[in-house]
Tab-separated table of C-alpha atoms and ligand atoms in Angstrom:
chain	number	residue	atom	x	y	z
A	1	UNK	CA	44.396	298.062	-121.483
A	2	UNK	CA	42.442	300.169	-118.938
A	3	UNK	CA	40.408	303.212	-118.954
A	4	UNK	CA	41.483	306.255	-120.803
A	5	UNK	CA	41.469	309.947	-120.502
A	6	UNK	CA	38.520	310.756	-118.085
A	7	UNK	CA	35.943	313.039	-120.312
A	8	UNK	CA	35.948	316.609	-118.756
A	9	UNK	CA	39.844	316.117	-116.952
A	10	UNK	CA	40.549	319.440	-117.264
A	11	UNK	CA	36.909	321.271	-116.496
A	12	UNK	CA	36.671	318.614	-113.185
A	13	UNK	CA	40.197	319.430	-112.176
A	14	UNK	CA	39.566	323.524	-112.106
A	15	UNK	CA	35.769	323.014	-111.062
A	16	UNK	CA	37.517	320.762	-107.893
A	17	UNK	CA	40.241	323.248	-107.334
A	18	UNK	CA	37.877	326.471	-107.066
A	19	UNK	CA	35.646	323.910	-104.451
A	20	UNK	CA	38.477	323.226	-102.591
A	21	UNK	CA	39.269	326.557	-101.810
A	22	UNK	CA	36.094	328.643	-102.210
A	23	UNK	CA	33.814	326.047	-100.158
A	24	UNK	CA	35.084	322.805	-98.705
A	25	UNK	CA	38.623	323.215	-97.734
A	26	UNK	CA	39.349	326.451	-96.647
A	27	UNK	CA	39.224	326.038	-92.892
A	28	UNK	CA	41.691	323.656	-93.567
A	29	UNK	CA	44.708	324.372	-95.678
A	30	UNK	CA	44.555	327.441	-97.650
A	31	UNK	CA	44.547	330.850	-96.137
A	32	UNK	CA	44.280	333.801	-97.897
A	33	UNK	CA	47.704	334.895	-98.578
A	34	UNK	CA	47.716	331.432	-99.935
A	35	UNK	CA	45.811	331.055	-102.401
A	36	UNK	CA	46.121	329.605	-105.779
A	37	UNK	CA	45.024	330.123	-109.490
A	38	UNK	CA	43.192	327.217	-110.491
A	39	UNK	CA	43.843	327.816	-114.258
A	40	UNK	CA	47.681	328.466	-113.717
A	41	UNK	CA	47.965	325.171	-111.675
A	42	UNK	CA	45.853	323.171	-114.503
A	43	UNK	CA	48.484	324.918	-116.879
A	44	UNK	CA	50.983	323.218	-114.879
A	45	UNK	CA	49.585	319.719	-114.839
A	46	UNK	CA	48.809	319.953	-118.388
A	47	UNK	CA	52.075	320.754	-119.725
A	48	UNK	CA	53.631	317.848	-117.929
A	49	UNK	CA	51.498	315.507	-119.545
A	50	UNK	CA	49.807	316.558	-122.581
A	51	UNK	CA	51.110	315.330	-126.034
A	52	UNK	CA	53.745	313.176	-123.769
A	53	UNK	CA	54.353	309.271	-124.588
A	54	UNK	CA	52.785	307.881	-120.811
A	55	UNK	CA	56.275	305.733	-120.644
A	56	UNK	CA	58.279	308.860	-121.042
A	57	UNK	CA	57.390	310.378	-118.009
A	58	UNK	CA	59.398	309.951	-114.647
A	59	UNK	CA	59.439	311.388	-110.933
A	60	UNK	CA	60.107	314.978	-112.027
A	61	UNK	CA	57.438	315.174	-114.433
A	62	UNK	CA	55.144	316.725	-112.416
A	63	UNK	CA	57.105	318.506	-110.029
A	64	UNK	CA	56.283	322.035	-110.888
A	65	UNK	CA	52.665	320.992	-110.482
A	66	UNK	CA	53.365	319.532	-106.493
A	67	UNK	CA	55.310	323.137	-106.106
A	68	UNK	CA	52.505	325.093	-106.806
A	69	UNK	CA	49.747	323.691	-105.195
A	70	UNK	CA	51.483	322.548	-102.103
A	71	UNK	CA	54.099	325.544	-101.320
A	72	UNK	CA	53.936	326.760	-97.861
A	73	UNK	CA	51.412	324.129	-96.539
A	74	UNK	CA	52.708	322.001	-93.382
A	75	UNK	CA	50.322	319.181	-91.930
A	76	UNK	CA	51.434	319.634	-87.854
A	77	UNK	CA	49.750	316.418	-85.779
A	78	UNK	CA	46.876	315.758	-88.330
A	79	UNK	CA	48.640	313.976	-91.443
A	80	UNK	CA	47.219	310.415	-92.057
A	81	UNK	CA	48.463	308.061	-94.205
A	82	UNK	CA	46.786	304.411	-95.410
A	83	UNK	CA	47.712	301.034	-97.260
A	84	UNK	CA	44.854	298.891	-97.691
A	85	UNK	CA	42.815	300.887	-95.965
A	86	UNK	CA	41.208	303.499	-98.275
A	87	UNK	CA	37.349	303.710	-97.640
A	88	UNK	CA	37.590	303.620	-93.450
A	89	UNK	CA	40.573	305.934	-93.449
A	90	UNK	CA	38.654	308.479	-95.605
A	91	UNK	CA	35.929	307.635	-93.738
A	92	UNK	CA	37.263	308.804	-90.569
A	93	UNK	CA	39.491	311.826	-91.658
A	94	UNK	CA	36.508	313.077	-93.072
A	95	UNK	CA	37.432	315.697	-95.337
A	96	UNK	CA	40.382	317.120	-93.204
A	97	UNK	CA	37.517	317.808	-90.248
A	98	UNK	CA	39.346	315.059	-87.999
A	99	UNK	CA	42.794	314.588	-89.804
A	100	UNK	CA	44.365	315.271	-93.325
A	101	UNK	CA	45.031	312.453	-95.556
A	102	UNK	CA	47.066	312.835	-98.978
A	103	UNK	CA	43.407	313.101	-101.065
A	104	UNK	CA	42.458	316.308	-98.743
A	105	UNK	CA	45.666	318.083	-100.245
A	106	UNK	CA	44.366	320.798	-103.115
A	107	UNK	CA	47.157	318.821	-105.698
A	108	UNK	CA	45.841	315.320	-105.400
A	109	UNK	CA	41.890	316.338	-104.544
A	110	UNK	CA	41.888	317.793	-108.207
A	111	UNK	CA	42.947	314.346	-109.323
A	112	UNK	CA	41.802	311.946	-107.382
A	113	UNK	CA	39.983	308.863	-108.809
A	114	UNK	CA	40.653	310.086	-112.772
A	115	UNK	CA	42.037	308.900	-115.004
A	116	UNK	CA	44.404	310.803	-117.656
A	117	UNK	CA	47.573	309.732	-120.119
A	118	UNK	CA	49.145	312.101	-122.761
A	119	UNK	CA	49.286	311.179	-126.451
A	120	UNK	CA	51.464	312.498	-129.102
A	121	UNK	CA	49.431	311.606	-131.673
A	122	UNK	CA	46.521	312.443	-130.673
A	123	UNK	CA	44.841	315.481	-131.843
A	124	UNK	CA	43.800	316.329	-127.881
A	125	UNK	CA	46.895	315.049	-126.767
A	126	UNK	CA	45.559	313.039	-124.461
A	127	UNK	CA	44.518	309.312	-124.944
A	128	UNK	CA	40.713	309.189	-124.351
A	129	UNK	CA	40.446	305.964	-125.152
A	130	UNK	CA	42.676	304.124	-123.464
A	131	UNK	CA	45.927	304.253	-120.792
A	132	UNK	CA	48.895	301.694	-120.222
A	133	UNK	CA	49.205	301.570	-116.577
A	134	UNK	CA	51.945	299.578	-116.689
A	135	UNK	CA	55.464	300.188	-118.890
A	136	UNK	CA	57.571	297.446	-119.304
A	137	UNK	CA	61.008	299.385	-119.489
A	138	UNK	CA	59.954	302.233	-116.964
A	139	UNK	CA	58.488	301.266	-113.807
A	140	UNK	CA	58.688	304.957	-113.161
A	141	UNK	CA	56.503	306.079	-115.531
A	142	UNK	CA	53.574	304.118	-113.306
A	143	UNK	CA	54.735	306.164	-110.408
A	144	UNK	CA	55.158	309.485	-111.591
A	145	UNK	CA	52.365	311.055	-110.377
A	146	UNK	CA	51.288	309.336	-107.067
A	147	UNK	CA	54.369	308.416	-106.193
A	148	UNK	CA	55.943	312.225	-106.392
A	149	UNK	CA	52.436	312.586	-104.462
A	150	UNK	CA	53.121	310.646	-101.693
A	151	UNK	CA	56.831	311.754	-101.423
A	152	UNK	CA	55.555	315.225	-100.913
A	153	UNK	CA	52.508	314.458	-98.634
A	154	UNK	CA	55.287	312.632	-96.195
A	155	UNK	CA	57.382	315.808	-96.675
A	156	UNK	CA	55.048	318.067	-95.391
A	157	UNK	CA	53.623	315.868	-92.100
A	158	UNK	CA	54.810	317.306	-88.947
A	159	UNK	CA	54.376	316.159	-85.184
A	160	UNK	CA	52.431	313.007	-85.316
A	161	UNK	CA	51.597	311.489	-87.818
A	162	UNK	CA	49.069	308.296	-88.283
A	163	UNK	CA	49.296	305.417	-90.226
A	164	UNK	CA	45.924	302.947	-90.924
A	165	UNK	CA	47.018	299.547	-91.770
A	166	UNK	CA	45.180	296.390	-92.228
A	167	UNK	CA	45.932	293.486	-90.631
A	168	UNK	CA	43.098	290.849	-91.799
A	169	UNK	CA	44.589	290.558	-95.783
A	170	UNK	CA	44.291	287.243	-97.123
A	171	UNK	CA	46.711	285.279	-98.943
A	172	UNK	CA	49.738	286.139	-96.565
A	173	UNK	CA	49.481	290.062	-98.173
A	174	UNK	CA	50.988	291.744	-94.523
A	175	UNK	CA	49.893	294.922	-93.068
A	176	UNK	CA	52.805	296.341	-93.950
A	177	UNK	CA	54.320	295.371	-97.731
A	178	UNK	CA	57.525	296.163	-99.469
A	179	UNK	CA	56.509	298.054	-102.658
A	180	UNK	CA	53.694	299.909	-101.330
A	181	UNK	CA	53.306	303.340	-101.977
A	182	UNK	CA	53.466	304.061	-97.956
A	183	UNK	CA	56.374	301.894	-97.637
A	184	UNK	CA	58.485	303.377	-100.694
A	185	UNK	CA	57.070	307.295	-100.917
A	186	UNK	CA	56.178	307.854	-97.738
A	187	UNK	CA	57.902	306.435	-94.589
A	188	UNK	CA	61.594	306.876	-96.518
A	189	UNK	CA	60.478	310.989	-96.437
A	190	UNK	CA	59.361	311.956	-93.039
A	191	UNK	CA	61.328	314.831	-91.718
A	192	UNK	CA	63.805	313.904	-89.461
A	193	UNK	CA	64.788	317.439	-88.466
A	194	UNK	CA	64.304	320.935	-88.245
A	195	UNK	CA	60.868	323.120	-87.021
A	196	UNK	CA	58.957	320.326	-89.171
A	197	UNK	CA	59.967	317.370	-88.335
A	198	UNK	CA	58.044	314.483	-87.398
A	199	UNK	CA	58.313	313.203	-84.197
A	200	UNK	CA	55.799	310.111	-83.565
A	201	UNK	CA	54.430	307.634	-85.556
A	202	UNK	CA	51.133	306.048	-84.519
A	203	UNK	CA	50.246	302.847	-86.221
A	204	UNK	CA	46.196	302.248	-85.672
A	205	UNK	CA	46.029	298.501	-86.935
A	206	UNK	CA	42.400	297.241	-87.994
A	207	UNK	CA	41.194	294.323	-88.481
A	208	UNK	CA	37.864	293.788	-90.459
A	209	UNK	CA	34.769	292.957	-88.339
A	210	UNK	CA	34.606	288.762	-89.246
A	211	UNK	CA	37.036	288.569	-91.100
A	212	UNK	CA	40.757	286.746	-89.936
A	213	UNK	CA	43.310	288.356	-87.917
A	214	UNK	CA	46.219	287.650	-89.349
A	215	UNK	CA	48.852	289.782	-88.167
A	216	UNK	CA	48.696	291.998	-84.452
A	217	UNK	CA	50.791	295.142	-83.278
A	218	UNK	CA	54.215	293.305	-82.300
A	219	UNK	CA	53.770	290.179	-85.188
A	220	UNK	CA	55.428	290.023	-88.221
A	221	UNK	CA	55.440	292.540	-90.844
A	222	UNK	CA	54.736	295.481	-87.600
A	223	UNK	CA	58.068	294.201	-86.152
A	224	UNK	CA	59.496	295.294	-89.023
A	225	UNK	CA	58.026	298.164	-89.275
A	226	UNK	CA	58.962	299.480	-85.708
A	227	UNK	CA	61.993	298.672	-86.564
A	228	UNK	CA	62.344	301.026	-89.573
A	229	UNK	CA	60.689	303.710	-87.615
A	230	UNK	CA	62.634	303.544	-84.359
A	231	UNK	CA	66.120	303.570	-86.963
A	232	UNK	CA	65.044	306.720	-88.176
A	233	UNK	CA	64.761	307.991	-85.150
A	234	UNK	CA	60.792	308.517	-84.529
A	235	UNK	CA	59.045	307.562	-82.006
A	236	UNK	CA	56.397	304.530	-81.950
A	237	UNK	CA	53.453	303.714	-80.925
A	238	UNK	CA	50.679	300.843	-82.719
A	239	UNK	CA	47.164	300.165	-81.417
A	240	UNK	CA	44.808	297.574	-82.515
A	241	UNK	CA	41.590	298.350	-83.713
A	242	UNK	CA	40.699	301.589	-82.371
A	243	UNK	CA	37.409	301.704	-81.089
A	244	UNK	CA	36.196	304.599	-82.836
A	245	UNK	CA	37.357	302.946	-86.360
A	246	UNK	CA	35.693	299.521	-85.589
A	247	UNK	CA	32.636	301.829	-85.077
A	248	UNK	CA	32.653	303.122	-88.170
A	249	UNK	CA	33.822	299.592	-89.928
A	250	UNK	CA	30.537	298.391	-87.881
A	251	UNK	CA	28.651	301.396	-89.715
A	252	UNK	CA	28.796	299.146	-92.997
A	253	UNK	CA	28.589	295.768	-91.557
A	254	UNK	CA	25.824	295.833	-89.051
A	255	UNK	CA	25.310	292.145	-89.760
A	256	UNK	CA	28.817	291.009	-88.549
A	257	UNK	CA	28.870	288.947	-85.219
A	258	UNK	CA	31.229	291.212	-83.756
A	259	UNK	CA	29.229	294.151	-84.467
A	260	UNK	CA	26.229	292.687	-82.882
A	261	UNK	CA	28.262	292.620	-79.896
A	262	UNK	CA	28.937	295.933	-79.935
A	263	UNK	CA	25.400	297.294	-80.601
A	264	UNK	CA	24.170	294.778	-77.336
A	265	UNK	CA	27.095	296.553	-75.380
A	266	UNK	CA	25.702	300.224	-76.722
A	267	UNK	CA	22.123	299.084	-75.711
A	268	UNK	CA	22.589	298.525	-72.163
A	269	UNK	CA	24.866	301.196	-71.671
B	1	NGD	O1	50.242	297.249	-108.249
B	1	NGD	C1	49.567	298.245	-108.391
B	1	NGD	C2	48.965	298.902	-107.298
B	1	NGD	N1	48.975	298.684	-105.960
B	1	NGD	C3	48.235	299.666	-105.428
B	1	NGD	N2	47.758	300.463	-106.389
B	1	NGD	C4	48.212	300.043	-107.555
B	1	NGD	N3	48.033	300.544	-108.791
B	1	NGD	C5	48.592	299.909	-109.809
B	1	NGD	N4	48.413	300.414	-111.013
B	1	NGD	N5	49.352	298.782	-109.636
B	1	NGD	C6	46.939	301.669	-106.237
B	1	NGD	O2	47.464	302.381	-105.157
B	1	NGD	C7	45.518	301.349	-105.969
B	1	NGD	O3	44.711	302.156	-106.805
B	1	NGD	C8	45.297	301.737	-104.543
B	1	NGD	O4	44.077	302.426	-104.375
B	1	NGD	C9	46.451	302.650	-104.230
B	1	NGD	C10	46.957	302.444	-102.834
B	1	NGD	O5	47.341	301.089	-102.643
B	1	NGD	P1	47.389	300.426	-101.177
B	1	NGD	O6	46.056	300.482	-100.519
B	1	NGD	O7	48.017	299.079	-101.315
B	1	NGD	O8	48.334	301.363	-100.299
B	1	NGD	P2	49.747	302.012	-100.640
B	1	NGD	O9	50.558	302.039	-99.384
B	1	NGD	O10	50.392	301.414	-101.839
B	1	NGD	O11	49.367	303.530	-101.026
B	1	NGD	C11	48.626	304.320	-100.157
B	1	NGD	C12	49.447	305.485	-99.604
B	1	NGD	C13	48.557	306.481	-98.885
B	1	NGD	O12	49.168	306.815	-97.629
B	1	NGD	C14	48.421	307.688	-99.827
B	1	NGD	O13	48.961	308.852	-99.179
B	1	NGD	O14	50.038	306.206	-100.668
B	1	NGD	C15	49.279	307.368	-101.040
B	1	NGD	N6	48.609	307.030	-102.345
B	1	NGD	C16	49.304	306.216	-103.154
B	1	NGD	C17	48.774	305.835	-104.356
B	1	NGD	C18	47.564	306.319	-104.800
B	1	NGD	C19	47.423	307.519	-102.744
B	1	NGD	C20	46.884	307.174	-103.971
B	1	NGD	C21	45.569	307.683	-104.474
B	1	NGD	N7	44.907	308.586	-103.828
B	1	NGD	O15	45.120	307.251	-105.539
C-alpha cells in the first residue's frame, strides 16, 4: 500500500498545464499555432483512468492523452534522458533553458511527482486513499503511464541526444540496468531514420563527489551499452564526469574532499 489519489489531481494538472504554456515553457516547446486546451487534455487523461480497476490498464491506456499534448513537438540536439540520476540531471537541464528532459514535456510536467489510480467503486472514481503500485498478473499496468511516457519522449529526440548515468551505485546496481525505464522505453525507440532521426548518443557518466567509482566509460555495464547503441546504428560517445555536472554535484556537497579540491583550484585561478 502506497499513497493514493493526490488531493487537487485534476485542479494541479490544468493549473500546471496553463503555467506551462502561458509562463514557463513557452520559449521552449509550444508555439502558437500549437497550443493546447488544458481542459480538453485533462478530459483526456481522465477518461483513461477514472472509474478504471489500476490493474486493468495497459500501454494504450493513455495514448490519446500522449497524442494530444505531444503532437507536432520534436526535441532536435537538446533531449536528455536519466537513470539514477534525477535531481543533477534536472538540475542542469534546468527547465528546458539548457536541454529538455522527459519532465519539461507539457504531458508529463502536468503529472509529474502525483500520484493518481482510478476506482470503480468509488464515488470520485479515483482511489484517494490508497494505490497498488504493483499488480501481480499485469506488470503492465505499473508501466502504463511512464512507460508510454518514455516511449514517446525517445520518439520525439532528434540529433543528439544525452544520457546521465551514474556510475558510483552500490550493491553492484550498474550504470546501465536491464529493466530500467531508459533501457526498456527509451533506447529501444530512438529514430533510426528519416528528417528526425537521432544520430549521436552522448553518455555523460557521473560519479558522486566521495562516494565509490564503480564502473568508468569502457567498463562493464557501458560496454554493453555501446554496444546496443553502435547495433542500432548511432553514433557514440561517453564522458566521465563532466566538469560542469561535478560543479553542480559540488553545489550540494561543499564538504566533500573532492570538492574542496575544486574550490582551492577556483581560488587561485
Ligand atoms: O521498481 C520500481 C522502480 N524503479 C524505478 N522507479 C520505480 N518505480 C516503481 N514503482 N518500481 C521509478 O522510476 C522511480 O520513481 C524513479 O524516480 C523512476 C526512474 O528510475 P531510475 O532513476 O532507475 O531510471 P529509469 O531509467 O528507470 O527511468 C528514468 C528514465 C528517464 O530518462 C525519464 O525520461 O525514464 C523516464 N522516466 C521513467 C519513469 C518515471 C521518468 C519518470 C518520472 N518522471 O517519474
Amino acid at each position: 500500500k502506497t499513497n493514493g489519489t493526490t488531493c487537487g489531481l485534476k485542479e494541479i494538472m490544468i493549473g500546471r498545464c496553463y503555467e506551462y504554456q502561458y509562463l514557463k515553457y513557452q520559449l521552449f516547446l509550444t508555439n502558437q499555432s500549437n497550443v493546447k486546451n488544458c481542459t480538453q487534455l485533462y478530459q483526456a487523461f481522465e477518461s483513461a483512468v477514472r472509474y478504471k480497476p489500476y490493474c486493468n490498464m495497459n500501454m494504450s491506456t493513455y495514448e490519446k492523452y500522449f497524442q494530444l499534448a505531444l503532437s507536432d513537438v520534436h526535441v532536435i540536439n537538446r533531449a536528455m534522458f536519466w537513470s539514477g540520476t534525477y535531481g543533477v540531471t534536472h538540475a542542469y537541464s534546468a527547465d528546458g533553458a539548457n536541454y529538455i528532459t522527459l519532465e519539461d514535456t507539457l504531458a508529463a510536467a502536468m503529472v509529474n511527482g502525483l500520484v493518481w489510480c482510478g476506482n470503480e467503486n468509488h464515488t470520485d472514481g479515483f482511489d484517494f486513499f490508497s494505490c497498488p503500485n504493483n499488480c501481480k498478473d499485469n506488470r503492465w499496468a505499473d508501466l502504463a503511464f511512464w512507460g508510454l511516457a518514455s516511449k514517446t519522449f525517445a520518439q520525439l529526440a532528434a540529433g543528439e541526444i544525452y544520457v546521465v548515468l551514474n556510475g558510483s551505485h552500490a550493491n553492484d546496481r550498474p550504470a546501465f540496468r536491464n529493466n530500467s525505464y531508459f533501457s526498456d522505453f527509451e533506447l529501444p525507440n530512438f529514430r533510426r531514420t528519416g528528417e528526425y532521426r537521432v544520430t549521436k548518443i552522448n553518455i555523460l557518466l557521473l560519479h558522486s563527489p566521495d562516494k565509490q567509482v564503480t564502473e568508468k566509460c569502457g567498463e562493464k555495464s557501458l560496454v554493453e551499452l555501446e554496444n546496443l547503441i553502435l547495433a542500432q546504428g548511432f553514433q557514440y560517445a561517453c564522458k566521465d564526469d563532466p566538469e560542469e555536472l561535478i560543479l553542480i554535484m559540488c553545489g550540494n556537497q561543499w564538504e566533500a574532499r573532492e570538492c574542496q579540491i575544486a574550490r582551492h583550484v577556483l581560488r587561485q585561478a
